[in-house]
């Protein structure tokens, strides 16, 4: 099987864009400077049997909602404001009108919540259901790339990671547990950090949204910025709810927090002189923003009980055999 | 089964855009006026077992090429210049590196030919292969909509229709025939009318690219413009090659020409006072442009041997049971 990252590397090479004012493949969005503003473009697919099943656990409302949210989160990750989406639907012959209505309602809920317009679409029949969203956003300020992290920058994360991944685990295993609502909600209805992203454009040196897992996406920043990092385990935020679930599940908590994915929180770096401003921002937007480590020259390490050990990612990769 | 047009009507209603300077769902592209230019957006999917098979007759080069061409043809249909594309790929686990290389080569050929940049992408695994292209174009002049046809306007078509559809028929039936190259080429490597579209922006009152068949797409113009049309059969261009194939196949020639689809020729209307300009344009661009009828108050009729009969479309529809 070909690894996804290898395919992407190939595409990046073959379709290298050397145009002035254009940033092509390799970041959360493509960026085109037009006049005095930046236009942001991204495309993202949700595919049956990969991102959701035809039956449970996601309802069609959830699938529609999540498709939109995943795409606009890429715009948040660059500090942009999402404005428009185009939607390509592939539907199975047994996709009923009722399913279609629910799918549209989920989409409608998301676009209303984030004040976006659906301006175009395409419908095909197919043997599997898939939804591809092309999202368009803009920014007056220079968008935050993955490649801007500098040595000694702080590393921050918004909210909590691992909730969504634990939610999927609970749903898949059919675990009956109280206190599971927050996990399941995080999985079904993730909340992209649009407002935070827009404000962070003034402070962040590099930024990404967490779809592949905290470590997986940190690695993307490190690769693009050609730097390393050290994460302090005791600084990583752990949501209270993780302490309220069964002890057996608790054992794997850090696997979810570090490698879970599907969080749509923002992971970013910023120079230490912005610590105070970022704290103020956190209070202003009522959003937890936690400093979890700092950028180094190279390598990726985690500090735990005064021991520093190399950190390996095992983030989800579609094409891993 | 739900009819595709019913689904689209539903989406149009539910996501009606009332913003100034924005044209939403319902035309070949969405249009957003920014500053002194118009940005055009479209999304289009090619799905395995619907638009191509995993094996023959299209090679992966053809699939890649065609995916690009189909999307940018929508931009041509409004008189715009295609500039950028984003590509979402869903690939099967047994999709080899060799297939991937051929797919990329087809894409590369098309984007080079039409001077487009690939600025973004997404790769998923899936049980079937699909390619969704989101294309971005622009225009300094007001884009030509489907809704601008006026009574007494002439109706024109570029090039020849039916070739691609006959090509698919020849390939599917495995017919061994000389003189089949032009049909097969038209199917495998359609040529969108970018240059013609850009020039027609000055004359056309309504325009569409022919993907659903001459009559099917004419109906789209008539519906959006709330008018009728009469087509003169003897005016419809019939490519010479149709006369060179087996008599049995020749019987169904007008089915291909009228309802074939996948042509990516332009179908447009223009006021009669532009006849001379359009003729000049045809010579200048070395592109056949043929007047085939005119816009009327209502209904859709074809004139054949001085008899006028109502014309029914049977254009390809994905969701027809």
Coordinates of C-alpha atoms in Angstrom, one line a residue:
Chain A
X1 CA 0.0 0.0 0.0
X2 CA 1.2 3.5 -0.7
X3 CA 1.5 5.8 2.3
X4 CA -0.7 8.9 2.2
X5 CA 2.2 11.2 3.0
X6 CA 4.2 9.7 0.1
X7 CA 1.3 10.4 -2.3
X8 CA 1.0 14.0 -1.0
X9 CA 4.8 14.5 -1.3
X10 CA 4.5 13.3 -4.9
X11 CA 1.7 15.7 -5.7
X12 CA 3.5 18.6 -4.0
X13 CA 6.5 18.0 -6.1
X14 CA 4.6 17.5 -9.4
X15 CA 2.4 20.5 -8.9
X16 CA 4.8 23.0 -7.2
X17 CA 3.3 26.5 -7.5
X18 CA 5.9 29.2 -8.0
X19 CA 3.5 32.0 -8.6
X20 CA 4.0 35.1 -6.6
X21 CA 1.1 35.7 -4.1
X22 CA 0.1 32.1 -4.1
X23 CA 0.7 29.4 -1.6
X24 CA -0.1 25.9 -3.0
X25 CA -0.3 22.4 -1.6
X26 CA 1.2 21.7 1.9
X27 CA -0.6 23.8 4.4
X28 CA -4.1 23.7 5.8
X29 CA -5.4 25.9 3.0
X30 CA -4.1 27.3 -0.3
X31 CA -3.6 31.1 -0.1
X32 CA -4.1 33.6 -2.9
X33 CA -3.5 37.2 -2.3
X34 CA -5.9 39.4 -4.3
X35 CA -5.8 43.1 -3.8
X36 CA -5.5 43.8 -0.1
X37 CA -6.9 40.5 1.2
X38 CA -6.0 36.9 1.3
X39 CA -8.3 34.2 0.0
X40 CA -8.1 30.8 1.6
X41 CA -9.1 27.5 -0.2
X42 CA -9.4 24.0 1.1
X43 CA -11.0 20.7 0.1
X44 CA -11.9 17.8 2.4
X45 CA -13.8 14.5 1.9
X46 CA -15.8 12.4 4.3
X47 CA -16.0 8.9 2.9
X48 CA -18.3 6.0 3.9
X49 CA -16.5 3.2 5.7
X50 CA -13.6 5.4 6.4
X51 CA -15.0 8.5 8.2
X52 CA -18.4 7.2 8.9
X53 CA -20.5 4.1 8.4
X54 CA -23.7 3.9 6.4
X55 CA -25.6 3.0 9.6
X56 CA -24.5 4.0 13.1
X57 CA -22.9 5.6 15.0
X58 CA -23.1 9.0 13.2
X59 CA -26.6 10.1 12.1
X60 CA -26.9 11.7 8.7
X61 CA -27.3 15.0 10.5
X62 CA -24.0 14.4 12.2
X63 CA -22.3 13.5 8.9
X64 CA -23.5 16.7 7.2
X65 CA -22.5 18.8 10.2
X66 CA -19.1 17.2 10.5
X67 CA -18.3 17.5 6.8
X68 CA -18.7 21.3 7.0
X69 CA -16.9 21.7 10.3
X70 CA -13.9 19.6 9.2
X71 CA -13.4 21.8 6.1
X72 CA -13.8 25.2 7.8
X73 CA -11.5 24.1 10.6
X74 CA -8.7 24.2 8.0
X75 CA -9.5 27.9 7.5
X76 CA -9.5 28.5 11.3
X77 CA -6.1 26.9 11.3
X78 CA -4.7 29.8 9.3
X79 CA -6.5 32.5 11.1
X80 CA -9.1 33.1 8.4
X81 CA -12.8 33.6 8.4
X82 CA -14.8 30.9 6.5
X83 CA -17.3 32.4 4.1
X84 CA -18.5 30.0 1.4
X85 CA -18.7 26.2 0.7
X86 CA -19.3 24.1 -2.3
X87 CA -20.6 20.6 -1.7
X88 CA -20.1 17.5 -3.8
X89 CA -22.3 14.6 -2.8
X90 CA -22.0 11.0 -3.9
X91 CA -25.1 9.1 -2.9
X92 CA -26.0 5.4 -3.0
X93 CA -29.1 4.3 -4.9
X94 CA -30.7 3.3 -1.5
X95 CA -30.1 6.7 0.0
X96 CA -33.6 7.7 0.9
X97 CA -35.2 11.1 0.8
X98 CA -35.4 11.0 4.6
X99 CA -31.6 10.4 4.8
X100 CA -31.1 13.3 2.3
X101 CA -33.2 15.6 4.4
X102 CA -31.2 14.8 7.6
X103 CA -27.9 15.2 5.7
X104 CA -29.0 18.7 4.5
X105 CA -30.3 19.6 8.0
X106 CA -26.9 18.8 9.5
X107 CA -25.2 20.9 6.8
X108 CA -27.7 23.7 7.4
X109 CA -27.1 23.7 11.1
X110 CA -23.3 24.0 10.7
X111 CA -23.5 26.7 8.0
X112 CA -25.9 28.8 10.1
X113 CA -23.8 28.4 13.2
X114 CA -20.7 29.6 11.4
X115 CA -22.4 32.1 9.1
X116 CA -21.4 30.5 5.9
X117 CA -23.1 30.4 2.5
X118 CA -23.5 27.2 0.4
X119 CA -22.9 28.5 -3.1
X120 CA -22.5 25.4 -5.2
X121 CA -22.7 21.7 -5.4
X122 CA -22.7 18.5 -7.5
X123 CA -24.5 15.3 -7.0
X124 CA -23.5 11.9 -8.3
X125 CA -24.7 8.4 -7.7
X126 CA -22.1 6.0 -6.3
X127 CA -21.7 2.7 -4.6
X128 CA -20.7 4.4 -1.4
X129 CA -21.7 7.7 0.1
X130 CA -19.2 10.5 0.2
X131 CA -19.3 14.2 0.9
X132 CA -16.6 16.5 -0.4
X133 CA -16.5 20.1 0.9
X134 CA -14.6 22.9 -0.8
X135 CA -14.4 25.8 1.6
X136 CA -13.5 29.4 0.8
X137 CA -12.4 31.9 3.5
X138 CA -10.6 35.2 3.7
X139 CA -8.3 37.2 5.9
X140 CA -7.1 40.8 6.0
X141 CA -3.9 39.8 7.8
X142 CA -1.3 37.4 6.6
X143 CA -2.5 33.9 7.2
X144 CA -0.5 31.7 9.7
X145 CA 1.4 29.0 8.0
X146 CA 2.6 25.7 9.4
X147 CA 6.2 26.7 8.6
X148 CA 6.6 29.7 10.8
X149 CA 7.7 28.1 14.1
X150 CA 11.0 29.4 15.5
X151 CA 13.3 28.0 18.2
X152 CA 12.2 29.0 21.7
X153 CA 8.6 29.7 20.6
X154 CA 6.0 28.3 23.0
X155 CA 3.7 25.6 21.9
X156 CA 0.0 25.9 22.8
X157 CA -3.2 23.9 22.3
X158 CA -6.8 25.2 22.6
X159 CA -9.4 23.2 24.6
X160 CA -8.8 19.5 25.2
X161 CA -7.7 16.7 22.9
X162 CA -8.6 13.1 23.0
X163 CA -12.3 13.6 23.7
X164 CA -13.5 12.9 20.2
X165 CA -11.3 9.8 19.8
X166 CA -12.5 8.4 23.2
X167 CA -16.1 9.1 22.0
X168 CA -15.5 7.1 18.9
X169 CA -14.0 4.3 21.0
X170 CA -17.0 4.3 23.3
X171 CA -19.4 4.2 20.4
X172 CA -17.5 1.5 18.5
X173 CA -17.2 -0.8 21.5
X174 CA -20.8 -0.2 22.5
X175 CA -19.7 0.7 26.0
X176 CA -22.5 1.7 28.3
X177 CA -21.2 4.3 30.6
X178 CA -22.5 7.4 32.3
X179 CA -20.3 10.4 31.7
X180 CA -19.9 9.4 28.1
X181 CA -21.9 12.3 26.6
X182 CA -19.1 14.8 26.4
X183 CA -16.9 12.3 24.5
X184 CA -19.6 11.3 22.1
X185 CA -20.6 14.9 21.5
X186 CA -17.0 15.8 20.8
X187 CA -16.9 13.1 18.2
X188 CA -20.3 13.8 16.6
X189 CA -20.3 17.6 16.8
X190 CA -16.8 19.0 16.9
X191 CA -16.5 22.7 17.3
X192 CA -13.8 24.3 15.1
X193 CA -12.1 27.3 16.7
X194 CA -13.0 30.0 14.2
X195 CA -13.1 32.9 16.6
X196 CA -9.8 31.9 18.3
X197 CA -8.0 31.4 15.0
X198 CA -9.0 34.8 13.8
X199 CA -7.5 36.5 16.9
X200 CA -4.4 34.3 17.0
X201 CA -3.4 35.6 13.5
X202 CA -1.7 38.4 15.5
X203 CA 0.4 36.2 17.7
X204 CA 0.8 32.7 16.3
X205 CA 4.0 32.0 14.4
X206 CA 2.7 28.6 13.1
X207 CA -0.7 27.0 13.4
X208 CA -2.6 23.8 12.5
X209 CA -5.9 22.3 13.4
X210 CA -5.7 18.9 15.1
X211 CA -7.3 16.3 12.9
X212 CA -4.5 13.7 12.9
X213 CA -3.8 13.9 16.7
X214 CA -1.8 16.3 18.9
X215 CA 1.5 14.7 18.1
X216 CA 0.8 13.9 14.5
X217 CA -0.1 17.5 13.8
X218 CA 2.7 18.9 15.9
X219 CA 5.0 16.8 13.6
X220 CA 3.5 18.6 10.6
X221 CA 4.5 22.0 12.1
X222 CA 7.9 20.7 13.0
X223 CA 8.5 19.3 9.5
X224 CA 7.3 22.4 7.7
X225 CA 9.2 24.7 10.1
X226 CA 12.3 22.5 10.1
X227 CA 12.6 22.6 13.9
X228 CA 12.1 20.3 16.9
X229 CA 10.0 20.4 20.1
X230 CA 9.9 19.3 23.7
X231 CA 6.4 18.7 25.2
X232 CA 5.9 18.7 29.0
X233 CA 3.5 15.9 29.9
X234 CA 2.3 17.6 33.1
X235 CA 1.3 20.7 31.1
X236 CA -0.9 18.8 28.6
X237 CA -4.6 19.5 29.5
X238 CA -6.6 16.4 30.5
X239 CA -10.3 16.9 30.6
X240 CA -12.0 16.1 34.0
X241 CA -14.3 13.6 32.3
X242 CA -11.4 11.3 31.7
X243 CA -11.1 10.7 35.5
X244 CA -14.8 9.8 35.7
X245 CA -14.8 6.8 33.4
X246 CA -14.0 3.2 34.0
X247 CA -10.4 2.5 35.2
X248 CA -9.7 0.2 32.3
X249 CA -10.4 2.9 29.8
X250 CA -8.4 5.3 31.8
X251 CA -5.2 3.4 31.1
X252 CA -5.3 4.5 27.5
X253 CA -6.1 8.1 28.2
X254 CA -2.8 9.5 26.9
X255 CA -3.1 7.5 23.8
X256 CA -6.3 9.4 23.0
X257 CA -4.9 12.8 24.1
X258 CA -1.7 12.5 22.2
X259 CA -2.7 10.5 19.1
X260 CA -6.5 10.6 19.0
X261 CA -7.3 13.0 16.3
X262 CA -10.6 14.5 15.0
X263 CA -10.4 17.2 17.7
X264 CA -10.4 20.3 15.5
X265 CA -8.6 22.2 18.3
X266 CA -5.9 24.5 17.3
X267 CA -2.2 23.7 17.9
X268 CA 0.0 26.7 17.5
X269 CA 3.4 28.3 18.4
X270 CA 4.1 31.8 19.5
X271 CA 7.1 33.8 20.7
X272 CA 7.3 33.9 24.5
X273 CA 6.8 37.7 24.6
X274 CA 3.1 37.1 23.7
X275 CA 2.3 34.9 26.7
X276 CA 0.4 37.7 28.4
X277 CA -1.6 38.6 25.3
X278 CA -2.5 35.0 24.7
X279 CA -3.7 34.6 28.3
X280 CA -5.9 37.7 27.9
X281 CA -7.2 36.2 24.7
X282 CA -8.1 33.0 26.4
X283 CA -10.1 34.9 29.0
X284 CA -11.7 37.2 26.4
X285 CA -12.9 34.3 24.3
X286 CA -13.7 32.0 27.2
X287 CA -11.5 29.4 25.6
X288 CA -8.9 27.3 27.4
X289 CA -5.5 27.9 25.8
X290 CA -2.7 25.9 27.3
X291 CA 1.1 26.2 26.9
X292 CA 2.4 22.6 26.6
X293 CA 6.0 22.9 25.5
X294 CA 8.5 24.8 23.4
X295 CA 10.2 24.7 20.0
X296 CA 13.8 23.4 19.9
X297 CA 16.4 22.9 17.2
X298 CA 15.5 19.4 16.3
X299 CA 13.9 16.1 17.4
X300 CA 10.6 15.6 19.3
X301 CA 10.7 14.8 23.0
X302 CA 8.4 14.5 25.9
X303 CA 9.4 15.5 29.5
X304 CA 7.8 13.3 32.1
X305 CA 8.9 13.3 35.8
X306 CA 12.1 15.0 34.9
X307 CA 13.0 12.4 32.3
X308 CA 13.2 13.4 28.7
X309 CA 12.3 10.7 26.1
X310 CA 11.8 10.7 22.4
X311 CA 8.2 10.8 21.3
X312 CA 7.0 8.7 18.5
X313 CA 3.7 9.5 16.7
X314 CA 1.2 6.8 15.8
X315 CA -1.4 9.1 14.3
X316 CA -4.0 7.6 12.1
X317 CA -3.0 7.2 8.6
X318 CA -5.4 6.2 5.9
X319 CA -3.1 4.2 3.7
X320 CA -1.2 2.3 6.3
X321 CA -1.6 -1.3 5.5
Chain B
X1 CA -35.2 6.5 -6.2
X2 CA -34.9 10.3 -5.9
X3 CA -34.3 12.2 -9.1
X4 CA -31.2 14.3 -9.2
X5 CA -33.0 17.4 -10.2
X6 CA -35.3 17.0 -7.3
X7 CA -32.4 16.8 -4.9
X8 CA -30.8 19.9 -6.5
X9 CA -34.1 21.8 -6.2
X10 CA -34.2 21.0 -2.6
X11 CA -30.7 22.2 -2.0
X12 CA -31.3 25.4 -4.0
X13 CA -34.3 26.2 -1.8
X14 CA -32.7 25.3 1.5
X15 CA -29.5 27.2 0.8
X16 CA -30.8 30.2 -1.1
X17 CA -28.2 32.9 -1.1
X18 CA -29.6 36.4 -0.9
X19 CA -26.3 38.2 -0.5
X20 CA -25.5 41.0 -2.8
X21 CA -22.7 40.3 -5.3
X22 CA -23.2 36.6 -4.9
X23 CA -24.8 34.1 -7.3
X24 CA -25.3 30.7 -5.5
X25 CA -26.5 27.3 -6.6
X26 CA -28.2 26.9 -10.0
X27 CA -25.7 28.0 -12.7
X28 CA -22.5 26.4 -14.0
X29 CA -20.5 28.2 -11.4
X30 CA -21.1 30.2 -8.3
X31 CA -20.1 33.9 -8.8
X32 CA -18.7 36.2 -6.2
X33 CA -18.0 39.8 -7.2
X34 CA -14.9 41.0 -5.3
X35 CA -13.5 44.5 -6.1
X36 CA -13.6 45.0 -9.9
X37 CA -13.6 41.3 -10.8
X38 CA -15.8 38.2 -10.6
X39 CA -14.6 35.0 -9.0
X40 CA -16.1 31.8 -10.3
X41 CA -16.4 28.6 -8.3
X42 CA -17.5 25.1 -9.3
X43 CA -17.2 21.6 -8.0
X44 CA -17.4 18.4 -10.0
X45 CA -17.0 14.7 -9.2
X46 CA -15.9 11.7 -11.3
X47 CA -17.0 8.5 -9.6
X48 CA -15.9 4.9 -10.4
X49 CA -18.7 2.8 -12.0
X50 CA -20.6 5.9 -12.9
X51 CA -18.2 8.1 -14.9
X52 CA -15.5 5.5 -15.4
X53 CA -14.7 1.9 -14.6
X54 CA -11.8 0.7 -12.6
X55 CA -10.5 -1.1 -15.7
X56 CA -11.1 0.0 -19.2
X57 CA -12.0 1.9 -21.4
X58 CA -10.5 5.0 -19.8
X59 CA -6.9 4.9 -18.8
X60 CA -6.0 6.6 -15.5
X61 CA -4.3 9.3 -17.6
X62 CA -7.7 9.8 -19.3
X63 CA -9.6 9.9 -15.9
X64 CA -7.2 12.5 -14.5
X65 CA -7.3 14.6 -17.7
X66 CA -11.1 14.4 -17.9
X67 CA -11.7 15.3 -14.3
X68 CA -9.9 18.6 -14.8
X69 CA -11.5 19.3 -18.1
X70 CA -15.1 18.7 -16.9
X71 CA -14.6 21.2 -14.0
X72 CA -13.0 24.0 -16.0
X73 CA -15.6 23.6 -18.7
X74 CA -18.1 25.0 -16.2
X75 CA -16.0 28.1 -16.0
X76 CA -15.8 28.4 -19.8
X77 CA -19.6 28.1 -19.8
X78 CA -19.8 31.5 -18.0
X79 CA -17.1 33.1 -20.0
X80 CA -14.5 32.9 -17.3
X81 CA -10.8 32.0 -17.3
X82 CA -10.0 29.0 -15.2
X83 CA -7.0 29.6 -12.9
X84 CA -6.8 27.2 -10.0
X85 CA -8.0 23.7 -8.9
X86 CA -8.2 21.8 -5.7
X87 CA -8.3 18.0 -6.0
X88 CA -9.9 15.5 -3.6
X89 CA -8.9 11.9 -4.4
X90 CA -10.6 8.8 -2.9
X91 CA -8.4 5.8 -3.7
X92 CA -8.9 2.1 -3.3
X93 CA -6.4 0.1 -1.3
X94 CA -5.4 -1.8 -4.5
X95 CA -4.7 1.5 -6.3
X96 CA -1.1 1.1 -7.2
X97 CA 1.7 3.6 -7.4
X98 CA 1.7 3.1 -11.2
X99 CA -2.0 3.9 -11.4
X100 CA -1.4 7.0 -9.2
X101 CA 1.4 8.2 -11.5
X102 CA -0.8 7.8 -14.5
X103 CA -3.6 9.7 -12.8
X104 CA -1.3 12.5 -11.9
X105 CA 0.2 12.6 -15.4
X106 CA -3.3 13.0 -16.9
X107 CA -4.0 15.8 -14.4
X108 CA -0.7 17.5 -15.2
X109 CA -1.3 17.3 -18.9
X110 CA -4.7 19.1 -18.5
X111 CA -3.5 21.8 -16.1
X112 CA -0.5 22.5 -18.3
X113 CA -2.6 22.7 -21.4
X114 CA -5.0 25.1 -19.9
X115 CA -2.5 27.0 -17.8
X116 CA -4.0 26.2 -14.4
X117 CA -2.4 25.7 -11.0
X118 CA -3.2 22.8 -8.6
X119 CA -3.2 24.6 -5.2
X120 CA -4.7 22.1 -2.9
X121 CA -5.9 18.6 -2.3
X122 CA -7.1 15.8 -0.1
X123 CA -6.5 12.1 -0.2
X124 CA -8.8 9.5 1.4
X125 CA -9.0 5.7 1.1
X126 CA -12.3 4.4 -0.1
X127 CA -13.9 1.3 -1.5
X128 CA -14.3 3.0 -4.9
X129 CA -12.1 5.5 -6.7
X130 CA -13.4 9.1 -7.1
X131 CA -11.9 12.4 -8.0
X132 CA -13.6 15.7 -7.1
X133 CA -12.3 18.9 -8.6
X134 CA -13.0 22.3 -7.2
X135 CA -12.1 24.9 -9.8
X136 CA -11.6 28.6 -9.4
X137 CA -11.8 31.1 -12.3
X138 CA -12.2 34.7 -12.8
X139 CA -13.6 37.3 -15.2
X140 CA -13.4 41.0 -15.6
X141 CA -16.7 41.1 -17.4
X142 CA -20.0 40.1 -16.0
X143 CA -20.3 36.3 -16.3
X144 CA -22.9 34.8 -18.7
X145 CA -25.7 33.1 -16.8
X146 CA -28.1 30.4 -17.9
X147 CA -31.0 32.8 -17.2
X148 CA -30.4 35.5 -19.8
X149 CA -32.0 34.1 -23.0
X150 CA -34.5 36.5 -24.5
X151 CA -37.3 35.8 -27.0
X152 CA -35.9 36.0 -30.6
X153 CA -32.3 35.4 -29.5
X154 CA -30.4 33.0 -31.8
X155 CA -29.3 29.6 -30.4
X156 CA -25.7 28.5 -31.2
X157 CA -23.6 25.5 -30.6
X158 CA -19.8 25.3 -30.8
X159 CA -18.1 22.3 -32.6
X160 CA -20.1 19.1 -32.9
X161 CA -22.1 17.2 -30.4
X162 CA -22.6 13.4 -30.2
X163 CA -19.0 12.4 -30.9
X164 CA -18.1 11.6 -27.3
X165 CA -21.3 9.7 -26.7
X166 CA -20.7 7.6 -29.9
X167 CA -17.1 7.1 -28.7
X168 CA -18.4 5.6 -25.4
X169 CA -20.8 3.4 -27.3
X170 CA -18.1 2.1 -29.6
X171 CA -15.8 1.4 -26.6
X172 CA -18.6 -0.3 -24.5
X173 CA -19.8 -2.5 -27.4
X174 CA -16.2 -3.3 -28.3
X175 CA -17.0 -2.4 -31.9
X176 CA -14.0 -2.8 -34.2
X177 CA -14.3 -0.1 -36.8
X178 CA -12.0 2.1 -38.7
X179 CA -12.8 5.8 -38.4
X180 CA -13.6 5.4 -34.7
X181 CA -10.6 7.4 -33.5
X182 CA -12.3 10.8 -33.5
X183 CA -15.2 9.4 -31.5
X184 CA -13.0 7.7 -28.9
X185 CA -10.7 10.7 -28.6
X186 CA -13.7 13.0 -28.1
X187 CA -14.8 10.7 -25.3
X188 CA -11.4 10.3 -23.7
X189 CA -9.9 13.7 -24.1
X190 CA -12.7 16.3 -24.5
X191 CA -11.6 19.9 -25.2
X192 CA -13.4 22.5 -23.2
X193 CA -14.0 25.8 -25.1
X194 CA -12.1 28.1 -22.8
X195 CA -11.0 30.6 -25.4
X196 CA -14.4 30.8 -27.1
X197 CA -16.2 31.2 -23.8
X198 CA -14.0 34.2 -22.8
X199 CA -14.7 35.9 -26.1
X200 CA -18.4 35.1 -26.1
X201 CA -18.9 36.9 -22.8
X202 CA -19.4 40.0 -25.0
X203 CA -22.2 38.6 -27.1
X204 CA -23.9 35.7 -25.3
X205 CA -27.1 36.3 -23.4
X206 CA -27.2 32.8 -21.9
X207 CA -24.6 30.0 -22.0
X208 CA -24.0 26.5 -20.7
X209 CA -21.5 23.7 -21.5
X210 CA -23.0 20.5 -22.9
X211 CA -22.5 17.8 -20.4
X212 CA -26.1 16.4 -20.3
X213 CA -26.7 16.5 -24.1
X214 CA -27.6 19.3 -26.5
X215 CA -31.3 19.1 -25.7
X216 CA -30.9 18.4 -21.9
X217 CA -28.7 21.4 -21.5
X218 CA -30.8 23.6 -23.8
X219 CA -33.7 22.8 -21.4
X220 CA -31.6 24.1 -18.5
X221 CA -31.2 27.4 -20.3
X222 CA -34.9 27.5 -21.1
X223 CA -36.0 26.7 -17.6
X224 CA -33.7 29.3 -16.0
X225 CA -34.5 32.0 -18.7
X226 CA -38.3 31.1 -18.6
X227 CA -38.5 30.9 -22.3
X228 CA -39.0 28.3 -25.1
X229 CA -37.1 27.4 -28.2
X230 CA -37.4 26.0 -31.7
X231 CA -34.5 24.1 -33.1
X232 CA -34.1 23.5 -36.9
X233 CA -32.8 20.0 -37.5
X234 CA -31.1 20.7 -40.8
X235 CA -29.0 23.4 -39.1
X236 CA -27.6 21.1 -36.4
X237 CA -24.0 20.3 -37.3
X238 CA -23.3 16.6 -38.0
X239 CA -19.7 15.6 -38.1
X240 CA -18.5 14.0 -41.3
X241 CA -17.3 11.0 -39.4
X242 CA -20.8 10.0 -38.6
X243 CA -21.3 9.2 -42.3
X244 CA -18.3 7.0 -42.4
X245 CA -19.3 4.4 -39.9
X246 CA -21.5 1.3 -40.2
X247 CA -25.0 1.9 -41.4
X248 CA -26.5 0.2 -38.3
X249 CA -24.8 2.7 -36.1
X250 CA -25.8 5.6 -38.3
X251 CA -29.4 5.0 -37.5
X252 CA -29.0 6.3 -34.0
X253 CA -26.8 9.3 -35.0
X254 CA -29.3 12.0 -33.9
X255 CA -29.8 10.3 -30.5
X256 CA -26.1 10.9 -29.9
X257 CA -26.1 14.4 -31.4
X258 CA -29.2 15.5 -29.5
X259 CA -28.9 13.6 -26.2
X260 CA -25.4 12.2 -26.1
X261 CA -23.7 14.4 -23.5
X262 CA -20.1 14.6 -22.3
X263 CA -19.3 17.0 -25.2
X264 CA -18.1 20.1 -23.3
X265 CA -19.1 22.2 -26.3
X266 CA -20.8 25.5 -25.5
X267 CA -24.4 26.1 -26.1
X268 CA -25.4 29.7 -26.0
X269 CA -27.9 32.3 -27.1
X270 CA -27.3 35.8 -28.5
X271 CA -29.4 38.6 -29.9
X272 CA -29.6 38.5 -33.8
X273 CA -27.7 41.7 -34.1
X274 CA -24.5 39.9 -33.1
X275 CA -24.6 37.4 -36.0
X276 CA -21.8 39.0 -37.9
X277 CA -19.6 39.4 -34.8
X278 CA -20.1 35.7 -33.9
X279 CA -19.2 34.7 -37.4
X280 CA -16.0 36.7 -37.2
X281 CA -15.2 35.2 -33.8
X282 CA -15.7 31.7 -35.3
X283 CA -13.1 32.5 -38.0
X284 CA -10.7 34.2 -35.6
X285 CA -10.7 31.3 -33.2
X286 CA -10.9 28.6 -35.9
X287 CA -13.9 27.1 -34.1
X288 CA -17.1 26.1 -35.7
X289 CA -20.0 28.0 -34.3
X290 CA -23.4 27.1 -35.7
X291 CA -26.7 28.8 -35.3
X292 CA -29.3 26.0 -34.8
X293 CA -32.5 27.8 -33.8
X294 CA -34.1 30.6 -31.9
X295 CA -35.6 31.4 -28.6
X296 CA -39.4 31.6 -28.4
X297 CA -42.0 32.4 -25.7
X298 CA -42.4 28.8 -24.5
X299 CA -42.2 25.1 -25.3
X300 CA -39.4 23.2 -27.0
X301 CA -39.9 22.2 -30.7
X302 CA -37.8 20.9 -33.5
X303 CA -38.4 21.8 -37.1
X304 CA -37.9 18.9 -39.6
X305 CA -38.9 19.0 -43.2
X306 CA -41.3 21.9 -42.5
X307 CA -43.0 20.0 -39.8
X308 CA -42.7 21.4 -36.3
X309 CA -42.9 18.7 -33.5
X310 CA -42.4 18.9 -29.7
X311 CA -39.0 17.7 -28.6
X312 CA -38.6 15.5 -25.6
X313 CA -35.3 15.2 -23.8
X314 CA -34.0 11.9 -22.7
X315 CA -30.7 13.1 -21.3
X316 CA -28.7 11.0 -19.0
X317 CA -29.8 11.3 -15.4
X318 CA -27.8 9.7 -12.6
X319 CA -30.7 8.9 -10.3
X320 CA -33.2 7.7 -12.8
X321 CA -34.2 4.2 -11.6

